[in-house]
Coordinates of C-alpha atoms and ligand atoms in Angstrom, one line a residue:
X1 CA 28.7 -16.6 -5.1
X2 CA 28.8 -14.3 -7.9
X3 CA 25.6 -13.0 -10.2
X4 CA 26.6 -15.3 -12.9
X5 CA 25.0 -18.2 -11.2
X6 CA 22.1 -16.0 -10.5
X7 CA 21.6 -14.9 -14.0
X8 CA 21.8 -18.4 -15.1
X9 CA 19.2 -19.6 -12.9
X10 CA 17.0 -16.8 -13.9
X11 CA 17.2 -18.2 -17.5
X12 CA 16.9 -21.7 -16.9
X13 CA 14.1 -21.6 -14.3
X14 CA 12.2 -18.6 -15.6
X15 CA 13.2 -17.7 -19.1
X16 CA 13.9 -14.3 -18.5
X17 CA 17.5 -12.8 -19.8
X18 CA 17.8 -9.9 -17.4
X19 CA 17.0 -8.6 -14.0
X20 CA 14.6 -5.8 -13.4
X21 CA 16.0 -2.7 -11.3
X22 CA 17.0 -3.9 -7.9
X23 CA 16.6 -7.6 -8.2
X24 CA 20.4 -8.2 -9.0
X25 CA 21.3 -5.8 -6.1
X26 CA 18.7 -7.4 -3.6
X27 CA 20.2 -11.0 -4.5
X28 CA 23.7 -10.0 -4.0
X29 CA 23.0 -8.9 -0.5
X30 CA 21.4 -12.1 0.4
X31 CA 24.5 -14.0 -1.3
X32 CA 26.4 -11.6 1.0
X33 CA 24.2 -12.9 4.2
X34 CA 22.7 -9.4 4.7
X35 CA 19.3 -8.8 5.8
X36 CA 17.0 -6.9 3.3
X37 CA 13.8 -5.2 3.2
X38 CA 12.2 -4.8 -0.2
X39 CA 9.5 -2.6 -1.1
X40 CA 8.2 -2.9 -4.6
X41 CA 4.5 -2.4 -6.2
X42 CA 2.6 -5.4 -6.9
X43 CA 3.9 -6.9 -9.9
X44 CA 7.4 -5.7 -9.6
X45 CA 9.1 -8.9 -9.3
X46 CA 9.6 -9.4 -5.4
X47 CA 9.5 -13.0 -5.5
X48 CA 12.4 -13.7 -7.9
X49 CA 14.6 -11.7 -5.1
X50 CA 14.6 -14.7 -2.8
X51 CA 13.5 -17.7 -5.2
X52 CA 16.8 -17.2 -7.2
X53 CA 19.1 -17.0 -4.1
X54 CA 17.1 -20.0 -2.7
X55 CA 17.7 -21.7 -5.9
X56 CA 21.5 -21.1 -6.0
X57 CA 22.6 -21.1 -2.8
X58 CA 23.2 -24.1 -0.5
X59 CA 20.1 -25.3 1.8
X60 CA 16.6 -24.3 1.6
X61 CA 14.8 -20.9 1.4
X62 CA 12.0 -20.9 4.0
X63 CA 9.2 -18.7 2.6
X64 CA 6.6 -17.5 5.5
X65 CA 3.3 -16.1 3.8
X66 CA 0.1 -15.4 5.0
X67 CA -1.5 -16.4 1.6
X68 CA -2.3 -20.0 2.3
X69 CA -4.9 -20.0 -0.5
X70 CA -2.3 -18.9 -2.8
X71 CA 0.6 -21.4 -1.9
X72 CA -0.5 -24.3 -3.6
X73 CA -0.5 -22.6 -6.9
X74 CA 2.5 -20.7 -6.3
X75 CA 4.2 -24.0 -5.6
X76 CA 2.8 -25.7 -8.5
X77 CA 3.9 -22.9 -10.9
X78 CA 7.6 -23.1 -9.5
X79 CA 7.5 -27.0 -10.2
X80 CA 6.5 -26.5 -13.7
X81 CA 9.6 -24.6 -14.0
X82 CA 11.5 -27.0 -12.5
X83 CA 12.2 -25.8 -9.0
X84 CA 12.3 -28.2 -6.2
X85 CA 9.5 -26.5 -4.1
X86 CA 7.2 -27.5 -1.7
X87 CA 4.7 -26.0 1.0
X88 CA 3.7 -26.8 4.6
X89 CA 0.3 -25.8 6.3
X90 CA -2.4 -26.9 8.2
X91 CA -4.5 -28.2 5.0
X92 CA -2.0 -31.1 4.7
X93 CA -2.4 -34.3 6.5
X94 CA -0.2 -34.9 9.5
X95 CA 1.8 -37.7 7.7
X96 CA 2.5 -35.6 4.5
X97 CA 3.8 -32.7 6.7
X98 CA 6.2 -35.1 8.6
X99 CA 7.3 -36.6 5.3
X100 CA 8.0 -33.1 3.7
X101 CA 9.8 -32.2 6.7
X102 CA 12.0 -35.4 6.7
X103 CA 12.7 -34.7 2.8
X104 CA 13.6 -30.8 4.0
X105 CA 16.3 -32.1 6.4
X106 CA 17.6 -34.4 3.5
X107 CA 18.3 -31.0 1.7
X108 CA 15.5 -32.2 -1.2
X109 CA 13.9 -28.7 -1.4
X110 CA 15.2 -25.3 -2.4
X111 CA 12.1 -23.8 -1.3
X112 CA 9.7 -24.2 1.3
X113 CA 6.5 -22.1 1.7
X114 CA 5.1 -22.2 5.2
X115 CA 2.1 -20.5 6.8
X116 CA 3.0 -18.4 9.9
X117 CA 1.1 -20.8 12.1
X118 CA 2.8 -23.6 11.3
X119 CA 6.3 -21.8 11.4
X120 CA 5.2 -20.7 14.9
X121 CA 4.1 -24.1 16.2
X122 CA 6.2 -26.0 18.9
X123 CA 7.1 -28.7 16.7
X124 CA 8.1 -27.0 13.8
X125 CA 10.6 -24.5 15.5
X126 CA 12.6 -27.7 16.8
X127 CA 12.4 -29.2 13.1
X128 CA 13.8 -25.8 12.1
X129 CA 17.1 -26.4 13.9
X130 CA 17.6 -29.8 11.8
X131 CA 17.1 -28.2 8.4
X132 CA 19.8 -26.8 6.3
X133 CA 18.3 -23.1 5.8
X134 CA 19.5 -20.6 3.1
X135 CA 17.4 -17.8 3.9
X136 CA 14.2 -16.8 5.5
X137 CA 11.9 -14.6 3.3
X138 CA 9.0 -13.0 4.8
X139 CA 6.0 -12.3 2.2
X140 CA 3.5 -9.5 3.0
X141 CA 6.0 -8.2 5.6
X142 CA 3.3 -5.3 6.5
X143 CA 1.5 -7.6 8.3
X144 CA 3.8 -7.7 11.2
X145 CA 3.3 -3.9 11.8
X146 CA 0.3 -2.4 13.9
X147 CA 0.7 0.6 11.6
X148 CA 0.4 -1.8 8.4
X149 CA -3.1 -2.0 6.9
X150 CA -3.4 -5.5 7.4
X151 CA -2.0 -6.2 10.8
X152 CA -1.9 -9.8 11.9
X153 CA -0.8 -10.2 15.5
X154 CA 0.6 -13.9 15.2
X155 CA 3.2 -12.4 12.6
X156 CA 5.1 -10.4 15.5
X157 CA 6.3 -13.8 16.7
X158 CA 8.4 -14.0 13.9
X159 CA 11.2 -12.0 15.7
X160 CA 12.5 -15.4 17.0
X161 CA 14.0 -16.1 13.6
X162 CA 16.5 -13.5 13.9
X163 CA 17.2 -14.4 17.5
X164 CA 17.6 -18.2 16.9
X165 CA 19.1 -17.8 13.5
X166 CA 21.4 -14.6 13.5
X167 CA 23.6 -15.8 10.8
X168 CA 20.8 -16.5 8.1
X169 CA 19.5 -13.6 6.1
X170 CA 16.1 -12.6 6.3
X171 CA 14.4 -10.8 3.3
X172 CA 11.1 -9.0 4.1
X173 CA 9.0 -8.2 1.1
X174 CA 6.0 -5.8 0.8
X175 CA 4.4 -3.7 -1.9
X176 CA 2.6 -1.7 0.7
X177 CA 4.1 0.0 3.4
X178 CA 4.6 3.7 4.6
X179 CA 7.4 5.0 6.4
X180 CA 6.3 4.3 9.8
X181 CA 5.3 0.7 8.8
X182 CA 8.8 0.2 7.3
X183 CA 10.7 1.3 10.4
X184 CA 8.2 -1.0 12.5
X185 CA 8.7 -4.1 10.2
X186 CA 12.4 -3.8 10.7
X187 CA 12.0 -3.4 14.3
X188 CA 9.4 -6.2 15.0
X189 CA 11.8 -8.7 12.7
X190 CA 14.8 -7.7 14.8
X191 CA 16.8 -7.0 12.0
X192 CA 20.1 -5.2 13.4
X193 CA 21.3 -3.4 10.1
X194 CA 19.1 -4.3 7.1
X195 CA 19.8 -2.7 3.6
X196 CA 16.4 -1.6 2.4
X197 CA 15.6 -1.4 -1.1
X198 CA 12.5 1.0 -2.2
X199 CA 11.3 0.8 -6.0
X200 CA 9.5 3.7 -7.3
X201 CA 5.7 3.1 -6.7
X202 CA 4.9 5.2 -9.9
X203 CA 3.1 3.7 -12.5
X204 CA 3.1 6.2 -15.0
X205 CA 0.6 4.4 -17.4
X206 CA -2.4 4.8 -14.9
X207 CA -4.5 7.5 -15.4
X208 CA -5.9 8.8 -12.2
X209 CA -9.4 10.3 -12.0
X210 CA -11.9 10.9 -9.1
X211 CA -15.7 11.6 -9.8
X212 CA -18.3 12.7 -7.3
X213 CA -20.2 9.6 -6.5
X214 CA -23.5 10.7 -8.2
X215 CA -25.5 8.7 -10.8
X216 CA -22.8 5.9 -10.6
X217 CA -24.2 3.2 -12.6
X218 CA -25.1 5.8 -15.3
X219 CA -21.5 7.2 -15.1
X220 CA -20.1 3.6 -15.2
X221 CA -22.3 2.7 -18.4
X222 CA -21.0 5.4 -20.2
X223 CA -17.6 4.8 -18.8
X224 CA -17.9 1.3 -20.4
X225 CA -19.6 1.9 -23.5
X226 CA -16.8 4.3 -24.5
X227 CA -14.3 1.4 -24.2
X228 CA -16.5 -1.5 -25.8
X229 CA -13.7 -4.1 -26.1
X230 CA -11.7 -3.3 -22.8
X231 CA -11.4 -5.6 -19.7
X232 CA -12.0 -4.2 -16.4
X233 CA -12.8 -4.5 -12.4
X234 CA -15.2 -2.7 -10.7
X235 CA -14.6 -2.8 -7.0
X236 CA -17.5 -2.6 -4.6
X237 CA -18.1 -2.0 -0.8
X238 CA -20.1 -5.2 -0.1
X239 CA -21.2 -8.3 -1.5
X240 CA -24.6 -7.2 -2.3
X241 CA -23.5 -4.2 -4.3
X242 CA -21.4 -6.4 -6.6
X243 CA -24.6 -8.5 -7.6
X244 CA -26.5 -5.4 -7.9
X245 CA -24.2 -3.4 -10.0
X246 CA -23.4 -6.7 -12.4
X247 CA -27.0 -7.1 -12.9
X248 CA -27.6 -3.4 -13.6
X249 CA -25.1 -3.7 -16.4
X250 CA -26.3 -6.7 -17.6
X251 CA -29.6 -5.2 -18.3
X252 CA -27.8 -2.5 -20.2
X253 CA -26.5 -5.2 -22.4
X254 CA -23.2 -5.2 -20.7
X255 CA -21.2 -8.8 -20.4
X256 CA -20.3 -8.7 -16.7
X257 CA -20.1 -11.2 -13.5
X258 CA -19.7 -10.6 -9.8
X259 CA -17.4 -12.4 -7.3
X260 CA -17.2 -12.2 -3.7
X261 CA -16.2 -14.7 -1.0
X262 CA -19.8 -15.8 -0.4
X263 CA -20.4 -17.6 -3.6
X264 CA -19.1 -21.2 -3.8
X265 CA -15.4 -22.0 -4.5
X266 CA -16.2 -23.6 -7.9
X267 CA -18.2 -20.6 -9.1
X268 CA -15.6 -18.2 -7.9
X269 CA -12.8 -19.9 -9.9
X270 CA -14.9 -20.0 -12.9
X271 CA -15.6 -16.1 -12.7
X272 CA -11.9 -15.7 -12.4
X273 CA -10.9 -18.0 -15.1
X274 CA -13.4 -16.6 -17.4
X275 CA -11.9 -13.2 -16.9
X276 CA -8.2 -14.2 -17.1
X277 CA -9.3 -16.1 -20.6
X278 CA -11.0 -12.8 -21.7
X279 CA -14.6 -14.6 -21.9
X280 CA -16.1 -12.3 -19.5
X281 CA -14.7 -8.8 -19.7
X282 CA -16.0 -7.2 -16.6
X283 CA -16.2 -8.3 -12.9
X284 CA -18.0 -6.6 -10.2
X285 CA -16.1 -7.7 -7.2
X286 CA -15.2 -7.0 -3.6
X287 CA -11.5 -6.6 -2.5
X288 CA -11.5 -10.5 -2.1
X289 CA -11.0 -10.4 -6.1
X290 CA -7.7 -9.8 -7.8
X291 CA -5.3 -11.4 -5.2
X292 CA -2.3 -13.3 -7.4
X293 CA -4.3 -12.9 -10.5
X294 CA -1.4 -12.2 -13.1
X295 CA -3.7 -10.7 -16.2
X296 CA -1.8 -8.1 -18.1
X297 CA -4.3 -6.6 -20.1
X298 CA -6.8 -5.2 -17.6
X299 CA -7.6 -1.6 -19.1
X300 CA -9.3 -0.3 -16.0
X301 CA -10.3 -0.3 -12.4
X302 CA -13.1 1.5 -11.1
X303 CA -13.9 1.9 -7.5
X304 CA -17.6 2.2 -6.9
X305 CA -16.9 2.9 -3.4
X306 CA -13.8 4.7 -1.8
X307 CA -11.5 2.3 -0.5
X308 CA -10.5 2.7 3.3
X309 CA -6.9 3.1 2.7
X310 CA -4.5 4.2 0.1
X311 CA -2.4 0.9 0.4
X312 CA -5.8 -0.9 -0.7
X313 CA -6.5 1.2 -3.2
X314 CA -3.1 1.6 -4.8
X315 CA -3.0 -2.3 -4.7
X316 CA -6.3 -2.6 -6.6
X317 CA -5.7 0.0 -9.0
X318 CA -2.2 -1.8 -9.6
X319 CA -4.2 -4.7 -11.0
X320 CA -4.9 -2.3 -14.3
X321 CA -2.3 -1.9 -16.9
X322 CA 0.6 -4.3 -15.8
X323 CA 1.5 -4.5 -19.5
X324 CA 2.7 -0.9 -19.2
X325 CA 0.2 0.4 -21.7
X326 CA -1.9 3.1 -20.7
X327 CA -4.9 2.2 -18.1
X328 CA -7.8 4.1 -16.6
X329 CA -8.5 4.3 -12.9
X330 CA -11.7 6.0 -11.8
X331 CA -12.8 6.3 -8.2
X332 CA -16.0 7.7 -7.1
X333 CA -15.8 9.7 -4.1
X334 CA -18.8 10.8 -1.7
X335 CA -18.5 11.5 1.9
X336 CA -21.2 9.0 3.0
X337 CA -18.1 6.3 2.2
X338 CA -15.9 7.9 4.6
X339 CA -18.8 7.7 7.1
X340 CA -19.6 4.2 6.6
X341 CA -15.8 3.3 6.9
X342 CA -15.8 5.1 10.1
X343 CA -19.0 3.1 11.3
X344 CA -17.6 -0.1 10.2
X345 CA -14.3 0.6 12.1
X346 CA -15.7 1.6 15.3
X347 CA -18.1 -1.4 15.2
X348 CA -15.2 -3.5 14.8
X349 CA -13.5 -1.7 17.8
X350 CA -10.1 -2.5 16.3
X351 CA -7.1 -2.1 18.8
X352 CA -5.5 0.3 16.1
X353 CA -8.5 2.4 15.3
X354 CA -6.6 5.7 15.2
X355 CA -4.3 4.2 12.8
X356 CA -7.0 3.1 10.6
X357 CA -8.8 6.4 10.9
X358 CA -5.6 8.1 10.0
X359 CA -5.3 6.0 7.0
X360 CA -8.9 6.5 6.1
X361 CA -8.3 10.3 6.4
X362 CA -5.3 10.0 4.0
X363 CA -7.3 8.0 1.3
X364 CA -10.0 10.9 1.6
X365 CA -7.2 13.4 0.8
X366 CA -6.3 11.8 -2.3
X367 CA -10.1 12.0 -3.3
X368 CA -10.5 15.6 -2.7
X369 CA -7.2 16.8 -3.3
X370 CA -6.7 19.6 -5.5
X371 CA -3.3 19.0 -6.4
X372 CA -1.9 16.3 -8.9
X373 CA -3.2 13.2 -7.3
X374 CA 0.0 11.2 -8.2
X375 CA 1.9 13.8 -5.9
X376 CA -0.7 12.7 -2.9
X377 CA -0.3 9.0 -3.9
X378 CA 3.7 8.6 -4.3
X379 CA 4.4 11.1 -1.2
X380 CA 2.0 8.7 1.0
X381 CA 4.3 5.9 0.0
X382 CA 7.1 8.4 0.9
X383 CA 8.8 9.4 -2.5
X384 CA 9.9 12.5 -2.6
X385 CA 7.9 13.4 -5.7
X386 CA 7.6 17.1 -6.5
X387 CA 6.2 17.5 -10.1
X388 CA 2.9 17.4 -11.8
X389 CA 2.3 14.1 -13.8
X390 CA -0.1 15.5 -16.4
X391 CA -1.9 12.0 -16.1
X392 CA -4.3 12.5 -13.7
X393 CA -7.7 14.7 -13.9
X394 CA -6.5 17.5 -11.5
X395 CA -3.5 18.0 -13.9
X396 CA -5.5 18.1 -16.9
X397 CA -8.0 20.3 -15.3
X398 CA -6.3 22.5 -12.9
X399 CA -8.0 24.5 -10.0
X400 CA -6.8 28.3 -9.5
X401 CA -3.9 28.8 -7.7
X402 CA -2.3 31.7 -5.7
X403 CA 1.2 32.0 -4.3
X404 CA 0.9 30.3 -1.0
X405 CA 4.5 30.6 -0.1
X406 CA 3.8 33.1 2.6
X407 CA 1.2 31.2 4.5
X408 CA 3.2 28.0 4.1
X409 CA 6.3 29.5 5.6
X410 CA 4.1 30.6 8.7
X411 CA 2.8 27.1 9.2
X412 CA 6.3 25.6 8.6
X413 CA 8.0 27.9 10.6
X414 CA 5.5 27.4 13.4
X415 CA 5.9 23.7 13.2
X416 CA 9.8 24.3 13.3
X417 CA 9.9 26.5 16.2
X418 CA 7.8 24.2 18.4
X419 CA 10.4 21.6 17.5
X420 CA 7.8 19.5 15.5
X421 CA 5.6 18.7 18.6
X422 CA 2.4 19.7 17.4
X423 CA -0.6 18.4 15.9
X424 CA -2.7 20.1 13.4
X425 CA -5.2 21.5 16.0
X426 CA -2.5 23.0 17.9
X427 CA -0.7 24.3 15.0
X428 CA -3.7 26.4 13.9
X429 CA -4.3 27.8 17.2
X430 CA -0.7 28.7 17.5
X431 CA -1.0 30.2 14.0
X432 CA -4.3 32.3 14.9
X433 CA -2.8 33.3 18.4
X434 CA -5.3 31.2 20.4
X435 CA -5.2 31.9 24.4
X436 CA -5.4 28.0 24.8
X437 CA -4.0 26.8 28.0
X438 CA -1.5 24.5 26.7
X439 CA 0.1 27.1 24.6
X440 CA 1.0 29.2 27.5
X441 CA 2.2 26.2 29.4
X442 CA 4.6 25.4 26.6
X443 CA 5.1 29.2 26.2
X444 CA 4.4 29.0 22.5
X445 CA 3.1 32.4 22.9
X446 CA 6.8 33.6 22.9
X447 CA 7.4 32.3 19.5
X448 CA 7.7 34.7 16.5
X449 CA 5.1 32.8 14.5
X450 CA 2.6 33.2 17.3
X451 CA -0.6 34.6 16.1
X452 CA 0.6 35.6 12.7
X453 CA -1.9 34.0 10.6
X454 CA -4.9 35.7 11.9
X455 CA -5.8 36.9 8.3
X456 CA -7.6 33.2 7.7
X457 CA -10.3 31.5 9.7
X458 CA -9.4 27.9 11.2
X459 CA -11.3 26.3 8.6
X460 CA -9.2 28.0 5.9
X461 CA -5.8 26.9 7.7
X462 CA -7.1 23.5 8.0
X463 CA -7.6 23.6 4.3
X464 CA -4.3 25.1 3.6
X465 CA -2.3 22.7 6.0
X466 CA -3.8 19.8 4.2
X467 CA -2.9 21.0 1.0
X468 CA 0.9 21.4 2.3
X469 CA 0.5 17.9 3.5
X470 CA -0.7 16.7 0.0
X471 CA 2.4 18.5 -1.7
X472 CA 4.7 16.9 0.8
X473 CA 6.0 19.6 2.9
X474 CA 4.6 17.8 6.1
X475 CA 4.1 14.5 7.1
X476 CA 2.3 13.3 10.1
X477 CA 3.3 10.7 12.8
X478 CA 0.3 8.6 14.1
X479 CA 2.7 6.8 16.4
X480 CA 3.3 10.0 18.0
X481 CA 0.4 11.9 18.8
X482 CA -0.2 12.9 15.1
X483 CA 2.3 15.6 15.4
X484 CA 3.2 17.2 12.4
X485 CA 7.0 17.0 10.8
X486 CA 8.8 19.1 8.2
X487 CA 9.9 17.2 5.3
X488 CA 12.8 17.9 2.8
X489 CA 10.3 19.4 0.6
X490 CA 9.1 21.4 3.4
X491 CA 12.3 22.7 4.5
X492 CA 13.0 24.1 1.1
X493 CA 9.9 26.1 1.3
X494 CA 10.7 27.4 4.7
X495 CA 14.7 27.7 4.4
X496 CA 15.3 28.4 0.6
X497 CA 12.1 30.1 -0.2
X498 CA 10.9 27.7 -2.6
X499 CA 7.7 29.1 -4.2
X500 CA 4.6 27.1 -3.1
X501 CA 1.2 27.5 -5.2
X502 CA -2.2 26.5 -3.2
X503 CA -5.5 26.7 -4.4
X504 CA -7.9 29.6 -2.7
X505 CA -9.6 28.1 0.1
X506 CA -13.6 27.8 -0.7
X507 CA -12.9 28.7 -4.0
X508 CA -13.9 25.4 -5.1
X509 CA -16.4 23.6 -2.9
X510 CA -14.8 20.9 -0.9
X511 CA -16.2 18.7 1.6
X512 CA -14.6 19.3 4.9
X513 CA -12.0 16.6 5.8
X514 CA -11.6 14.6 8.6
X515 CA -12.9 14.9 12.3
X516 CA -10.3 15.2 15.3
X517 CA -10.0 11.8 15.5
X518 CA -8.3 11.4 12.2
X519 CA -5.4 13.6 12.9
Ligands
LIG1 P1 5.6 -9.3 -7.0 O1 5.7 -10.6 -6.0 O2 6.4 -8.4 -6.8 O3 3.7 -9.0 -7.0 P2 6.0 -11.1 -8.9 O4 7.7 -11.6 -8.4 O5 5.1 -12.1 -8.8 O6 5.7 -9.8 -8.3 O7 6.3 -10.7 -10.4 C1 5.5 -10.3 -11.4 C2 5.6 -10.7 -12.9 O8 7.0 -10.2 -13.1 C3 5.7 -12.2 -12.8 O9 5.0 -12.6 -13.9 C4 7.2 -12.6 -13.0 O10 7.5 -13.8 -13.8 C5 7.7 -11.3 -13.8 N1 9.1 -10.9 -13.5 C6 9.9 -10.8 -12.3 N2 11.0 -10.7 -12.6 C7 11.2 -10.5 -13.8 C8 12.4 -10.3 -14.6 N3 13.8 -9.9 -14.3 N4 12.2 -10.2 -16.3 C9 11.0 -10.5 -16.6 N5 9.8 -10.7 -16.0 C10 9.9 -10.7 -14.6
LIG2 ZN1 -1.0 14.8 -11.9

């Protein structure tokens, strides 16, 4: 199979003349029956990467998607384009499901969307053996990993696909996965040697700004009044808050609506439709809003409260500026949001509480960083991004730096000499020459960097190490006791004497970041 056919299908079914970066390479891998993992930001064009192979190859492409609510619309859109697509989930009658299965067996579909529950049902796994299958696509693949931000335990059973159908290529797609999640997706799905495609997560047209969460309504009102004709979304932490804020804006003469999962379906669709059609320019919403909305002219996204992780945050701000022109993102930060999230997480007693707390603390680092915010964001998504973006509030208004190469080298060297086996608290103790038992037991008091950092308090060290983390010199392994690891950028500072600027601790008032649990 060659790409000419794929290109022809792109034009026939979608009306596009060219593939976006990586799409063609991904499709080629599937034609060669290789497994792939695709990481692209929301709106990057992941769907085409499995739809075109499914259309052009022999047999049916099975797409597993947890977003049952969107399935129908996705299939309708494909059908309008002339693609032979359908879906299967529990919302259909048994008879309809049977009929569809019969038709799949006869090769009447190129694409079938199924819910994980359906795919995993006894009945259906029998039927699968009869289907002429071209590929398996796993949409929202981060749901398979407990390290991800939206873990769905039933997803882990999907590993049976590769076991039962080793010869059928699997394409796993996600918009949000840090490095451990990526590795875990591959492991959980049993992909022996997948080709991994990571497109840049940078969206240079999005301006990033964080402000202290004081007098938010006044700030928001001013923000909107400065942009009278623009469309935007205000994300809030609770349903009640969406209603309250919309009301406050309306009383100030601003056209706004609210949206959350508690309002009737019909009304919700209307709010969404009015927003898409530019009849209501502003929606105050919970995170339930925005999934699957392809509106290109959203000019700004405000977070009235801090989200609980960078994955969610990135997805939400990603709804602004899809047309590629300038868009503004504004996050209000207040330490109380962090506390609220901690309480919610503790109340829910989630089995992966540690991971959630670690993710929360990375979100908080984004909000409180003194470095280019894009650096924090993209390093979180494991992009080795080192320069300043000039399109965030920190770049526009930089704090006071000093040459922090020596403290950076001290910290990095201590991590190196303890063979990357220590977490932040231990690192600080090693640097400050603590008499802690653990240090003697491991003979870390004998390493060259023991006690070389006494000139700074523990608080200052924590601040600096967080800055090193935000600059991408270090990473944290939440799956391994939050141990600190050196990155290529960190090694450049340690071994090649690359200069590292840091901001004076306490120079600017900062909220203390993270309790013990988050590191
Ligand atoms: P994702 O699943 O990554 O969020 P989609 O697959 O829904 O993104 O694609 C986002 C938008 O980009 C859609 O409107 C889609 O039609 C469009 N798109 C995808 N590939 C191309 C392409 N090669 N040329 C032009 N537009 C494209
Ligand atoms: Zn910047």
